[in-house]
Amino acid sequence: ELYAEYAKDGHSFHAGTTEETFGNGLIFRSFKDQEFDLDHRVESFLFKYDQKLKLKALYGAIESTDYTGLYNLAYGADAQYPALDWLKLGASAMSFRDLITNTAYSKRDVFGGRMGINLSNLDLQGEYAITKLYHLPGIEPIKGKAAYANGSYGLGNLTLGAAYMRYDSFLYDLHDL
């Protein structure tokens, strides 16, 4: 694990091994899974702007599981803004290039939006994404979608919570909830 990082006045630049999440992780999550000893971290360049408006831009690569010494690519951006004191809105866009032979890549584009509501005892979050996988020889493009929502309500020392998740043709390596 190797990285260099510089941060000042709400800006940061990161190069190297990267753990990062866009939104809730529905669209992009680069992480190390300690429980199963799996490393899903990308080697990347990452820029962050962290003020009232939060921005992230990433360009990275992760070694292909099928072709040793060759890399799949991931790049995209994420933004989040507090529209009101109690309402946050966000959007993400990612592109993934996965090796399908040792010289050809498939292409997957993923776009999504999210919102979060935080009132005194109530917390609600929702995220929706669409994807399109193409550049597969002899196969029509594959479209998919995913939705994730969760909520919690606090009653003194008791918190009640619920979550909902639905995936439809929405399976790829660099995302996780």
PDB file of C-alpha atoms in Angstrom:
ATOM      1  CA  GLU A   1       0.000   0.000   0.000  1.00  0.00           C
ATOM      2  CA  LEU A   2       1.536   3.242  -1.155  1.00  0.00           C
ATOM      3  CA  TYR A   3       0.078   6.724  -1.546  1.00  0.00           C
ATOM      4  CA  ALA A   4       0.889  10.422  -1.331  1.00  0.00           C
ATOM      5  CA  GLU A   5      -1.596  13.063  -0.288  1.00  0.00           C
ATOM      6  CA  TYR A   6      -1.683  16.832   0.000  1.00  0.00           C
ATOM      7  CA  ALA A   7      -4.533  18.761   1.644  1.00  0.00           C
ATOM      8  CA  LYS A   8      -5.093  22.473   2.258  1.00  0.00           C
ATOM      9  CA  ASP A   9      -8.112  24.768   2.627  1.00  0.00           C
ATOM     10  CA  GLY A  10     -10.723  22.140   1.754  1.00  0.00           C
ATOM     11  CA  HIS A  11      -8.808  20.816  -1.286  1.00  0.00           C
ATOM     12  CA  SER A  12      -6.982  17.503  -1.333  1.00  0.00           C
ATOM     13  CA  PHE A  13      -4.988  15.588  -3.910  1.00  0.00           C
ATOM     14  CA  HIS A  14      -4.307  11.881  -3.476  1.00  0.00           C
ATOM     15  CA  ALA A  15      -2.216   9.541  -5.625  1.00  0.00           C
ATOM     16  CA  GLY A  16      -1.792   5.819  -4.976  1.00  0.00           C
ATOM     17  CA  THR A  17      -3.807   3.154  -3.169  1.00  0.00           C
ATOM     18  CA  THR A  18      -7.274   4.614  -2.662  1.00  0.00           C
ATOM     19  CA  GLU A  19     -10.252   3.802  -0.457  1.00  0.00           C
ATOM     20  CA  GLU A  20     -13.202   5.950  -1.519  1.00  0.00           C
ATOM     21  CA  THR A  21     -16.992   5.884  -1.725  1.00  0.00           C
ATOM     22  CA  PHE A  22     -19.353   7.916  -3.904  1.00  0.00           C
ATOM     23  CA  GLY A  23     -22.670   8.390  -2.101  1.00  0.00           C
ATOM     24  CA  ASN A  24     -23.675   5.234  -0.236  1.00  0.00           C
ATOM     25  CA  GLY A  25     -21.433   3.042  -2.417  1.00  0.00           C
ATOM     26  CA  LEU A  26     -24.173   2.090  -4.867  1.00  0.00           C
ATOM     27  CA  ILE A  27     -22.281   3.597  -7.830  1.00  0.00           C
ATOM     28  CA  PHE A  28     -18.644   3.396  -6.673  1.00  0.00           C
ATOM     29  CA  ARG A  29     -16.797   2.004  -3.680  1.00  0.00           C
ATOM     30  CA  SER A  30     -13.095   1.207  -3.524  1.00  0.00           C
ATOM     31  CA  PHE A  31     -12.330  -0.690  -0.302  1.00  0.00           C
ATOM     32  CA  LYS A  32     -10.467  -3.507   1.412  1.00  0.00           C
ATOM     33  CA  ASP A  33     -12.792  -6.223   2.719  1.00  0.00           C
ATOM     34  CA  GLN A  34     -11.106  -7.336   5.959  1.00  0.00           C
ATOM     35  CA  GLU A  35     -13.648 -10.102   6.643  1.00  0.00           C
ATOM     36  CA  PHE A  36     -13.032 -11.962   3.363  1.00  0.00           C
ATOM     37  CA  ASP A  37      -9.463 -10.684   2.834  1.00  0.00           C
ATOM     38  CA  LEU A  38     -10.346  -9.174  -0.558  1.00  0.00           C
ATOM     39  CA  ASP A  39      -8.769  -5.968  -1.827  1.00  0.00           C
ATOM     40  CA  HIS A  40     -11.045  -3.852  -4.030  1.00  0.00           C
ATOM     41  CA  ARG A  41      -8.957  -0.682  -3.717  1.00  0.00           C
ATOM     42  CA  VAL A  42      -7.942   1.144  -6.871  1.00  0.00           C
ATOM     43  CA  GLU A  43      -4.620   2.770  -7.641  1.00  0.00           C
ATOM     44  CA  SER A  44      -5.757   6.257  -8.539  1.00  0.00           C
ATOM     45  CA  PHE A  45      -5.488   9.985  -8.724  1.00  0.00           C
ATOM     46  CA  LEU A  46      -8.218  11.528  -6.576  1.00  0.00           C
ATOM     47  CA  PHE A  47      -9.147  15.190  -6.186  1.00  0.00           C
ATOM     48  CA  LYS A  48     -11.531  16.342  -3.449  1.00  0.00           C
ATOM     49  CA  TYR A  49     -13.064  19.715  -2.689  1.00  0.00           C
ATOM     50  CA  ASP A  50     -14.709  19.677   0.734  1.00  0.00           C
ATOM     51  CA  GLN A  51     -16.569  22.872   1.546  1.00  0.00           C
ATOM     52  CA  LYS A  52     -20.343  23.420   1.505  1.00  0.00           C
ATOM     53  CA  LEU A  53     -20.295  21.943  -2.004  1.00  0.00           C
ATOM     54  CA  LYS A  54     -18.433  18.629  -1.918  1.00  0.00           C
ATOM     55  CA  LEU A  55     -16.762  17.430  -5.130  1.00  0.00           C
ATOM     56  CA  LYS A  56     -14.699  14.357  -5.959  1.00  0.00           C
ATOM     57  CA  ALA A  57     -13.008  13.349  -9.208  1.00  0.00           C
ATOM     58  CA  LEU A  58     -11.185  10.040  -9.648  1.00  0.00           C
ATOM     59  CA  TYR A  59      -9.164   8.248 -12.324  1.00  0.00           C
ATOM     60  CA  GLY A  60      -7.933   4.812 -11.308  1.00  0.00           C
ATOM     61  CA  ALA A  61      -7.027   1.254 -12.171  1.00  0.00           C
ATOM     62  CA  ILE A  62      -7.349  -2.124 -10.484  1.00  0.00           C
ATOM     63  CA  GLU A  63      -5.612  -5.309 -11.578  1.00  0.00           C
ATOM     64  CA  SER A  64      -7.812  -7.577 -13.668  1.00  0.00           C
ATOM     65  CA  THR A  65      -8.840 -10.819 -11.955  1.00  0.00           C
ATOM     66  CA  ASP A  66      -8.764 -12.571 -15.354  1.00  0.00           C
ATOM     67  CA  TYR A  67      -5.564 -11.153 -16.901  1.00  0.00           C
ATOM     68  CA  THR A  68      -2.559 -11.000 -14.564  1.00  0.00           C
ATOM     69  CA  GLY A  69      -0.510  -7.842 -14.951  1.00  0.00           C
ATOM     70  CA  LEU A  70      -3.248  -6.015 -16.889  1.00  0.00           C
ATOM     71  CA  TYR A  71      -5.645  -3.443 -15.440  1.00  0.00           C
ATOM     72  CA  ASN A  72      -9.314  -2.513 -15.505  1.00  0.00           C
ATOM     73  CA  LEU A  73     -10.042   1.234 -15.417  1.00  0.00           C
ATOM     74  CA  ALA A  74     -12.474   3.356 -13.398  1.00  0.00           C
ATOM     75  CA  TYR A  75     -13.051   7.092 -13.633  1.00  0.00           C
ATOM     76  CA  GLY A  76     -15.757   9.503 -12.642  1.00  0.00           C
ATOM     77  CA  ALA A  77     -17.010  12.309 -10.444  1.00  0.00           C
ATOM     78  CA  ASP A  78     -19.291  12.871  -7.474  1.00  0.00           C
ATOM     79  CA  ALA A  79     -20.974  16.000  -6.100  1.00  0.00           C
ATOM     80  CA  GLN A  80     -23.075  16.722  -3.034  1.00  0.00           C
ATOM     81  CA  TYR A  81     -24.740  19.955  -1.914  1.00  0.00           C
ATOM     82  CA  PRO A  82     -26.880  20.872   1.111  1.00  0.00           C
ATOM     83  CA  ALA A  83     -29.929  22.367  -0.642  1.00  0.00           C
ATOM     84  CA  LEU A  84     -31.502  23.145   2.749  1.00  0.00           C
ATOM     85  CA  ASP A  85     -30.306  22.685   6.334  1.00  0.00           C
ATOM     86  CA  TRP A  86     -32.103  19.346   6.452  1.00  0.00           C
ATOM     87  CA  LEU A  87     -31.787  18.240   2.783  1.00  0.00           C
ATOM     88  CA  LYS A  88     -28.670  17.071   0.911  1.00  0.00           C
ATOM     89  CA  LEU A  89     -28.686  16.325  -2.827  1.00  0.00           C
ATOM     90  CA  GLY A  90     -25.985  14.437  -4.694  1.00  0.00           C
ATOM     91  CA  ALA A  91     -25.107  12.989  -8.071  1.00  0.00           C
ATOM     92  CA  SER A  92     -22.436  10.621  -9.382  1.00  0.00           C
ATOM     93  CA  ALA A  93     -21.181   9.519 -12.789  1.00  0.00           C
ATOM     94  CA  MET A  94     -18.672   6.706 -13.364  1.00  0.00           C
ATOM     95  CA  SER A  95     -17.235   4.820 -16.320  1.00  0.00           C
ATOM     96  CA  PHE A  96     -15.592   1.429 -16.056  1.00  0.00           C
ATOM     97  CA  ARG A  97     -13.448  -0.371 -18.628  1.00  0.00           C
ATOM     98  CA  ASP A  98     -13.061  -4.097 -17.917  1.00  0.00           C
ATOM     99  CA  LEU A  99     -10.837  -6.385 -19.935  1.00  0.00           C
ATOM    100  CA  ILE A 100     -12.783  -8.973 -21.940  1.00  0.00           C
ATOM    101  CA  THR A 101      -9.655 -10.211 -23.741  1.00  0.00           C
ATOM    102  CA  ASN A 102      -6.044  -9.285 -23.133  1.00  0.00           C
ATOM    103  CA  THR A 103      -6.431  -6.415 -25.663  1.00  0.00           C
ATOM    104  CA  ALA A 104     -10.134  -5.396 -25.583  1.00  0.00           C
ATOM    105  CA  TYR A 105     -12.294  -3.681 -22.981  1.00  0.00           C
ATOM    106  CA  SER A 106     -16.019  -3.612 -22.296  1.00  0.00           C
ATOM    107  CA  LYS A 107     -17.480  -0.274 -21.257  1.00  0.00           C
ATOM    108  CA  ARG A 108     -19.932   0.381 -18.442  1.00  0.00           C
ATOM    109  CA  ASP A 109     -21.373   3.816 -17.681  1.00  0.00           C
ATOM    110  CA  VAL A 110     -23.201   4.429 -14.407  1.00  0.00           C
ATOM    111  CA  PHE A 111     -25.189   7.544 -13.477  1.00  0.00           C
ATOM    112  CA  GLY A 112     -27.070   8.188 -10.282  1.00  0.00           C
ATOM    113  CA  GLY A 113     -28.615  10.629  -7.890  1.00  0.00           C
ATOM    114  CA  ARG A 114     -29.287  10.653  -4.183  1.00  0.00           C
ATOM    115  CA  MET A 115     -30.911  12.630  -1.425  1.00  0.00           C
ATOM    116  CA  GLY A 116     -30.695  12.679   2.324  1.00  0.00           C
ATOM    117  CA  ILE A 117     -33.162  14.124   4.813  1.00  0.00           C
ATOM    118  CA  ASN A 118     -32.058  14.700   8.381  1.00  0.00           C
ATOM    119  CA  LEU A 119     -34.578  16.047  10.865  1.00  0.00           C
ATOM    120  CA  SER A 120     -34.241  15.938  14.656  1.00  0.00           C
ATOM    121  CA  ASN A 121     -35.168  12.257  15.163  1.00  0.00           C
ATOM    122  CA  LEU A 122     -35.633  11.187  11.541  1.00  0.00           C
ATOM    123  CA  ASP A 123     -32.952  10.260   9.011  1.00  0.00           C
ATOM    124  CA  LEU A 124     -33.900   9.181   5.459  1.00  0.00           C
ATOM    125  CA  GLN A 125     -31.594   8.419   2.522  1.00  0.00           C
ATOM    126  CA  GLY A 126     -32.314   7.303  -1.011  1.00  0.00           C
ATOM    127  CA  GLU A 127     -30.135   6.588  -4.033  1.00  0.00           C
ATOM    128  CA  TYR A 128     -31.032   5.515  -7.576  1.00  0.00           C
ATOM    129  CA  ALA A 129     -28.694   4.573 -10.428  1.00  0.00           C
ATOM    130  CA  ILE A 130     -28.820   3.401 -14.022  1.00  0.00           C
ATOM    131  CA  THR A 131     -26.111   1.567 -15.931  1.00  0.00           C
ATOM    132  CA  LYS A 132     -25.355   0.500 -19.474  1.00  0.00           C
ATOM    133  CA  LEU A 133     -22.789  -2.170 -20.358  1.00  0.00           C
ATOM    134  CA  TYR A 134     -21.647  -2.233 -23.973  1.00  0.00           C
ATOM    135  CA  HIS A 135     -18.739  -3.015 -26.336  1.00  0.00           C
ATOM    136  CA  LEU A 136     -19.308  -6.733 -25.842  1.00  0.00           C
ATOM    137  CA  PRO A 137     -18.694  -8.576 -29.146  1.00  0.00           C
ATOM    138  CA  GLY A 138     -21.928 -10.034 -30.505  1.00  0.00           C
ATOM    139  CA  ILE A 139     -24.034  -8.960 -27.515  1.00  0.00           C
ATOM    140  CA  GLU A 140     -26.546  -6.136 -27.383  1.00  0.00           C
ATOM    141  CA  PRO A 141     -25.941  -3.492 -24.695  1.00  0.00           C
ATOM    142  CA  ILE A 142     -27.181  -4.493 -21.234  1.00  0.00           C
ATOM    143  CA  LYS A 143     -29.107  -1.876 -19.259  1.00  0.00           C
ATOM    144  CA  GLY A 144     -29.558  -2.055 -15.514  1.00  0.00           C
ATOM    145  CA  LYS A 145     -30.821  -0.087 -12.551  1.00  0.00           C
ATOM    146  CA  ALA A 146     -30.567  -0.094  -8.798  1.00  0.00           C
ATOM    147  CA  ALA A 147     -32.332   1.555  -5.892  1.00  0.00           C
ATOM    148  CA  TYR A 148     -31.325   1.849  -2.264  1.00  0.00           C
ATOM    149  CA  ALA A 149     -33.183   3.528   0.590  1.00  0.00           C
ATOM    150  CA  ASN A 150     -32.811   3.526   4.339  1.00  0.00           C
ATOM    151  CA  GLY A 151     -34.355   5.313   7.234  1.00  0.00           C
ATOM    152  CA  SER A 152     -34.189   5.510  10.981  1.00  0.00           C
ATOM    153  CA  TYR A 153     -36.220   7.141  13.704  1.00  0.00           C
ATOM    154  CA  GLY A 154     -34.979   7.724  17.237  1.00  0.00           C
ATOM    155  CA  LEU A 155     -37.222   7.366  20.267  1.00  0.00           C
ATOM    156  CA  GLY A 156     -35.034   8.187  23.276  1.00  0.00           C
ATOM    157  CA  ASN A 157     -32.639   5.251  23.690  1.00  0.00           C
ATOM    158  CA  LEU A 158     -34.439   3.224  21.015  1.00  0.00           C
ATOM    159  CA  THR A 159     -33.766   3.603  17.299  1.00  0.00           C
ATOM    160  CA  LEU A 160     -35.970   1.972  14.674  1.00  0.00           C
ATOM    161  CA  GLY A 161     -34.547   1.474  11.204  1.00  0.00           C
ATOM    162  CA  ALA A 162     -35.323  -0.096   7.866  1.00  0.00           C
ATOM    163  CA  ALA A 163     -33.583  -0.464   4.508  1.00  0.00           C
ATOM    164  CA  TYR A 164     -34.581  -1.431   0.974  1.00  0.00           C
ATOM    165  CA  MET A 165     -32.335  -2.482  -1.904  1.00  0.00           C
ATOM    166  CA  ARG A 166     -33.173  -3.638  -5.428  1.00  0.00           C
ATOM    167  CA  TYR A 167     -30.759  -4.506  -8.240  1.00  0.00           C
ATOM    168  CA  ASP A 168     -31.772  -5.257 -11.826  1.00  0.00           C
ATOM    169  CA  SER A 169     -28.808  -6.215 -14.088  1.00  0.00           C
ATOM    170  CA  PHE A 170     -26.612  -4.072 -11.842  1.00  0.00           C
ATOM    171  CA  LEU A 171     -23.609  -6.220 -10.908  1.00  0.00           C
ATOM    172  CA  TYR A 172     -20.009  -5.111 -11.216  1.00  0.00           C
ATOM    173  CA  ASP A 173     -16.886  -5.151  -9.015  1.00  0.00           C
ATOM    174  CA  LEU A 174     -16.365  -1.607  -7.761  1.00  0.00           C
ATOM    175  CA  HIS A 175     -19.553  -0.948  -5.836  1.00  0.00           C
ATOM    176  CA  ASP A 176     -20.899  -2.209  -2.547  1.00  0.00           C
ATOM    177  CA  LEU A 177     -23.601  -1.481  -0.007  1.00  0.00           C
TER     178      LEU A 177
END
